[in-house]
Amino acid sequence: TTSIIPAYKTAFLQSCLSANVLTFGTFTLKSGRQSPYFFNAGSFHTSPLLSAISTAYAHTIISFLSSHPSIPKPDILFGPAYKGISLACSTLLELYRLDPQTWSSVSYSFNRKEAKDHGEGGGIVGASLKGKNVLVIDDVITAGTAIRETIRLVAKEGGKVVGFVVALDRVEKMPGPREEEEGVDDGEPRMSALGQIKREFGVQTASIVTSDDLIAVLRGKGDEGDIKRLEEYRRRYLASD
Ligand code: OMP
């Protein structure tokens, strides 16, 4: 059978499965949703896995930028603390290996969770964001809270977010008012968190894989019960676009 999933995505998903980056159970997400699966980018902690994830990000970023010629060349690859830090550093190295001419002049940068009041001070480590075009690299998008915080942070530092890249887009709908206030899903269809970010901030986005890719790879391999719970969860929270 022919697969419509590109080889680098399948390779990335295989690394995820082999490293148990993807776990099944009951997880309370940042958004308060109860998910039967969780993707932990912090599990890419050996050199082969770090290399696998940065290679996948680098390929995704290169094709993202070439398919969106209106995006200005990034000056900074910004990884929000904590999980974005190692991702930004290792992916920038990989981008430089793949295309030194383009990437030698790009810097990495990340925020401190607590501002430092001595030494060089400030809330940013790495290159200053002031007046810079910033490409954000993060692990996962679910309801879009983390990226909103990052867009605000970059703006506060005087930078401009020109793109947003994640490893996994869970393709979940953005929360409605009732979910935000009471944590109860009203069952109404809504657009995806990524789609909403595009619409609201004019920021283009990309992901290495989506939860569709995930299911395609799991089918026939994973535990039947896990897959069933995953599909039930997706029916409930899948975005309408
Ligand atoms: P949102 O802010 O709802 O988009 O959630 C994204 C953040 O949740 C990520 O930056 C992760 O820290 C975390 N997360 C995961 O790491 N893996 C998952 O599978 C799901 C989440 C999550 O809490 O939604």
Coordinates of C-alpha atoms and ligand atoms in Angstrom, one line a residue:
T1 CA 0.0 0.0 0.0
T2 CA 1.2 3.5 -0.7
S3 CA 1.3 6.0 2.2
I4 CA 0.5 9.7 1.8
I5 CA 2.7 10.5 4.8
P6 CA 6.2 11.7 3.9
A7 CA 9.1 9.5 5.0
Y8 CA 10.5 12.0 7.5
K9 CA 7.2 12.2 9.3
T10 CA 6.9 8.4 9.5
A11 CA 10.5 8.2 10.8
F12 CA 9.8 10.8 13.4
L13 CA 6.6 9.0 14.5
Q14 CA 8.5 5.8 14.8
S15 CA 11.1 7.5 17.0
C16 CA 8.2 8.8 19.1
L17 CA 6.8 5.3 19.6
S18 CA 10.1 3.7 20.3
A19 CA 11.1 6.3 22.9
N20 CA 7.6 6.2 24.5
V21 CA 7.3 9.9 23.8
L22 CA 3.7 9.2 23.2
T23 CA 2.0 7.7 26.3
F24 CA -1.5 6.5 26.8
G25 CA -3.7 6.8 29.9
T26 CA -5.6 9.7 31.4
F27 CA -3.9 13.1 31.3
T28 CA -5.2 16.5 32.4
L29 CA -4.0 19.0 29.8
K30 CA -3.0 22.6 30.2
S31 CA -6.4 23.5 28.8
G32 CA -8.1 21.3 31.5
R33 CA -9.2 18.7 28.8
Q34 CA -8.9 15.0 29.9
S35 CA -6.9 13.4 27.2
P36 CA -6.2 9.6 26.6
Y37 CA -2.8 10.4 25.1
F38 CA 0.1 12.7 25.9
F39 CA 3.1 13.7 23.8
N40 CA 6.1 14.5 25.9
A41 CA 8.8 16.2 23.9
G42 CA 11.0 16.1 27.1
S43 CA 11.5 12.4 26.4
F44 CA 13.8 13.2 23.4
H45 CA 16.7 13.3 25.9
T46 CA 19.3 11.0 24.2
S47 CA 21.5 12.2 21.4
P48 CA 19.9 9.9 18.7
L49 CA 16.4 11.2 19.8
L50 CA 17.5 14.8 20.0
S51 CA 19.0 14.4 16.6
A52 CA 15.8 12.8 15.2
I53 CA 13.6 15.5 16.5
S54 CA 15.8 18.4 15.4
T55 CA 16.2 16.9 12.0
A56 CA 12.4 16.6 11.7
Y57 CA 11.9 20.2 12.8
A58 CA 14.6 21.5 10.5
H59 CA 13.0 19.8 7.4
T60 CA 9.6 21.1 8.5
I61 CA 11.0 24.7 8.9
I62 CA 12.8 24.6 5.5
S63 CA 9.7 23.5 3.6
F64 CA 7.5 25.8 5.6
L65 CA 9.6 28.9 4.7
S66 CA 9.9 27.8 1.0
S67 CA 6.2 27.3 0.7
H68 CA 5.4 30.7 2.3
P69 CA 7.7 33.1 0.4
S70 CA 5.8 36.1 2.0
I71 CA 7.4 35.2 5.4
P72 CA 10.5 37.4 6.0
K73 CA 13.7 35.5 6.8
P74 CA 13.8 34.9 10.5
D75 CA 16.6 36.5 12.6
I76 CA 15.8 34.5 15.6
L77 CA 14.7 30.9 16.4
F78 CA 12.9 31.4 19.7
G79 CA 12.1 28.5 22.0
P80 CA 9.8 29.3 25.0
A81 CA 11.0 27.9 28.4
Y82 CA 11.4 25.2 29.3
K83 CA 10.8 22.6 26.6
G84 CA 11.4 25.0 23.7
I85 CA 15.0 25.8 24.9
S86 CA 16.7 22.6 23.8
L87 CA 14.5 22.4 20.7
A88 CA 15.6 25.9 19.5
C89 CA 19.3 25.2 20.2
S90 CA 19.5 21.8 18.6
T91 CA 17.2 22.7 15.6
L92 CA 19.3 25.8 14.8
L93 CA 22.4 23.6 14.7
E94 CA 20.7 21.2 12.4
L95 CA 19.4 24.0 10.1
Y96 CA 23.0 25.3 9.9
R97 CA 24.2 21.8 8.9
L98 CA 21.5 21.6 6.2
D99 CA 21.9 25.1 4.8
P100 CA 24.8 27.1 6.3
Q101 CA 24.4 30.1 4.0
T102 CA 20.9 30.8 5.2
W103 CA 21.2 29.9 8.8
S104 CA 24.7 31.1 9.9
S105 CA 23.3 34.6 10.6
V106 CA 20.3 33.3 12.6
S107 CA 20.4 33.3 16.5
Y108 CA 18.6 31.3 19.1
S109 CA 16.9 32.9 22.0
F110 CA 14.7 31.9 24.9
N111 CA 13.0 33.4 27.9
R112 CA 13.7 33.0 31.6
K113 CA 10.7 31.8 33.7
E114 CA 12.0 34.1 36.4
A115 CA 13.7 37.4 35.5
K116 CA 17.3 37.7 36.6
D117 CA 18.1 40.9 38.5
H118 CA 21.9 40.7 38.6
G119 CA 24.7 40.1 36.0
E120 CA 23.4 40.8 32.5
G121 CA 19.8 40.9 33.9
G122 CA 16.6 40.7 31.9
G123 CA 14.2 38.0 30.9
I124 CA 15.9 36.8 27.7
V125 CA 18.9 34.4 27.1
G126 CA 20.5 34.5 23.7
A127 CA 20.0 37.2 21.1
S128 CA 17.8 40.2 21.9
L129 CA 14.4 40.2 20.2
K130 CA 14.3 43.9 19.7
G131 CA 13.3 44.8 16.1
K132 CA 13.8 41.2 15.0
N133 CA 11.7 38.7 13.0
V134 CA 11.1 35.8 15.3
L135 CA 10.3 32.2 14.3
V136 CA 8.9 30.4 17.3
I137 CA 9.6 26.7 17.9
D138 CA 7.5 24.8 20.5
D139 CA 6.5 21.2 21.3
V140 CA 2.7 20.9 21.1
I141 CA -0.4 23.0 20.3
T142 CA -3.7 22.0 21.9
A143 CA -5.9 25.0 22.7
G144 CA -3.4 27.7 21.8
T145 CA -2.8 29.2 25.3
A146 CA 1.0 28.6 25.2
I147 CA 1.4 30.3 21.8
R148 CA -0.7 33.3 22.9
E149 CA 1.6 33.8 25.9
T150 CA 4.7 33.5 23.6
I151 CA 3.3 36.0 21.0
R152 CA 2.7 38.5 23.9
L153 CA 6.2 37.9 25.3
V154 CA 7.9 38.4 22.0
A155 CA 5.9 41.6 21.4
K156 CA 6.9 42.9 24.8
E157 CA 10.6 42.3 24.0
G158 CA 10.1 44.3 20.8
G159 CA 10.2 41.4 18.3
K160 CA 7.7 40.2 15.7
V161 CA 6.5 36.6 15.4
V162 CA 6.7 35.7 11.7
G163 CA 6.0 32.0 12.1
F164 CA 5.2 29.2 14.6
V165 CA 6.4 25.6 14.3
V166 CA 5.4 22.7 16.6
A167 CA 6.2 19.0 16.6
L168 CA 2.6 18.0 17.2
D169 CA -0.6 19.8 16.2
R170 CA -3.3 18.0 18.1
V171 CA -5.8 19.7 15.7
E172 CA -8.2 20.4 18.5
K173 CA -10.9 23.0 18.4
M174 CA -10.3 26.2 20.4
P175 CA -12.2 26.3 23.7
G176 CA -15.6 28.0 23.7
P177 CA -16.7 30.5 26.5
R178 CA -18.4 27.7 28.5
E179 CA -15.3 25.6 28.5
E180 CA -13.1 28.6 29.5
E181 CA -15.4 29.5 32.4
E182 CA -16.6 26.2 33.7
G183 CA -14.4 23.6 31.9
V184 CA -17.4 22.1 30.2
D185 CA -17.4 21.5 26.4
D186 CA -20.6 22.7 24.8
G187 CA -20.3 20.2 21.9
E188 CA -20.3 23.0 19.3
P189 CA -17.9 22.8 16.3
R190 CA -15.1 25.3 16.4
M191 CA -12.0 26.1 14.3
S192 CA -8.6 24.8 15.3
A193 CA -6.4 26.6 17.8
L194 CA -3.7 26.9 15.0
G195 CA -6.3 28.3 12.6
Q196 CA -7.5 30.8 15.1
I197 CA -3.9 32.0 15.7
K198 CA -3.4 32.4 11.9
R199 CA -6.7 34.5 11.8
E200 CA -6.1 36.5 14.9
F201 CA -2.4 37.4 14.6
G202 CA -1.7 36.8 10.9
V203 CA 1.0 34.3 11.9
Q204 CA 1.7 31.3 9.6
T205 CA 2.1 28.0 11.3
A206 CA 3.5 24.5 10.6
S207 CA 3.8 21.2 12.4
I208 CA 6.0 18.1 11.9
V209 CA 3.0 15.9 12.4
T210 CA -0.7 16.1 13.3
S211 CA -2.8 13.8 15.4
D212 CA -4.1 12.4 12.1
D213 CA -0.6 11.2 11.2
L214 CA -0.3 9.8 14.7
I215 CA -3.4 7.7 14.3
A216 CA -2.4 6.5 10.8
V217 CA 0.9 5.2 12.2
L218 CA -0.7 3.7 15.3
R219 CA -3.4 1.8 13.4
G220 CA -2.6 -1.9 13.3
K221 CA 0.3 -1.4 15.7
G222 CA -1.0 0.2 18.9
D223 CA -3.3 -1.3 21.5
E224 CA -6.9 -1.5 20.3
G225 CA -8.3 0.1 23.5
D226 CA -5.8 3.0 23.3
I227 CA -6.8 3.7 19.7
K228 CA -10.5 3.5 20.5
R229 CA -10.2 6.0 23.3
L230 CA -8.0 8.3 21.2
E231 CA -10.7 8.3 18.4
E232 CA -13.5 9.0 20.9
Y233 CA -11.5 11.9 22.3
R234 CA -10.9 13.2 18.8
R235 CA -14.5 13.0 17.8
R236 CA -15.2 15.3 20.7
Y237 CA -12.4 17.9 20.3
L238 CA -11.5 17.7 16.7
A239 CA -11.5 21.1 15.0
S240 CA -14.0 21.9 12.3
D241 CA -11.5 23.2 9.7
Ligands
OMP1 P1 -2.1 24.7 24.7 O1 -1.5 25.9 25.5 O2 -3.4 24.3 25.2 O3 -2.0 24.9 23.2 O4 -1.2 23.4 25.1 C1 0.1 23.3 24.7 C2 1.1 22.9 25.8 O5 0.6 21.8 26.6 C3 2.4 22.5 25.3 O6 3.3 23.5 25.3 C4 2.8 21.4 26.3 O7 3.5 21.9 27.4 C5 1.5 20.8 26.8 N1 1.1 19.5 26.3 C6 2.1 18.6 25.9 O8 3.3 18.7 26.1 N2 1.7 17.4 25.2 C7 0.4 17.1 25.0 O9 0.1 16.0 24.4 C8 -0.6 18.0 25.4 C9 -0.3 19.2 26.1 C10 -1.3 19.9 26.7 O10 -1.3 20.2 27.9 O11 -2.3 20.3 25.9

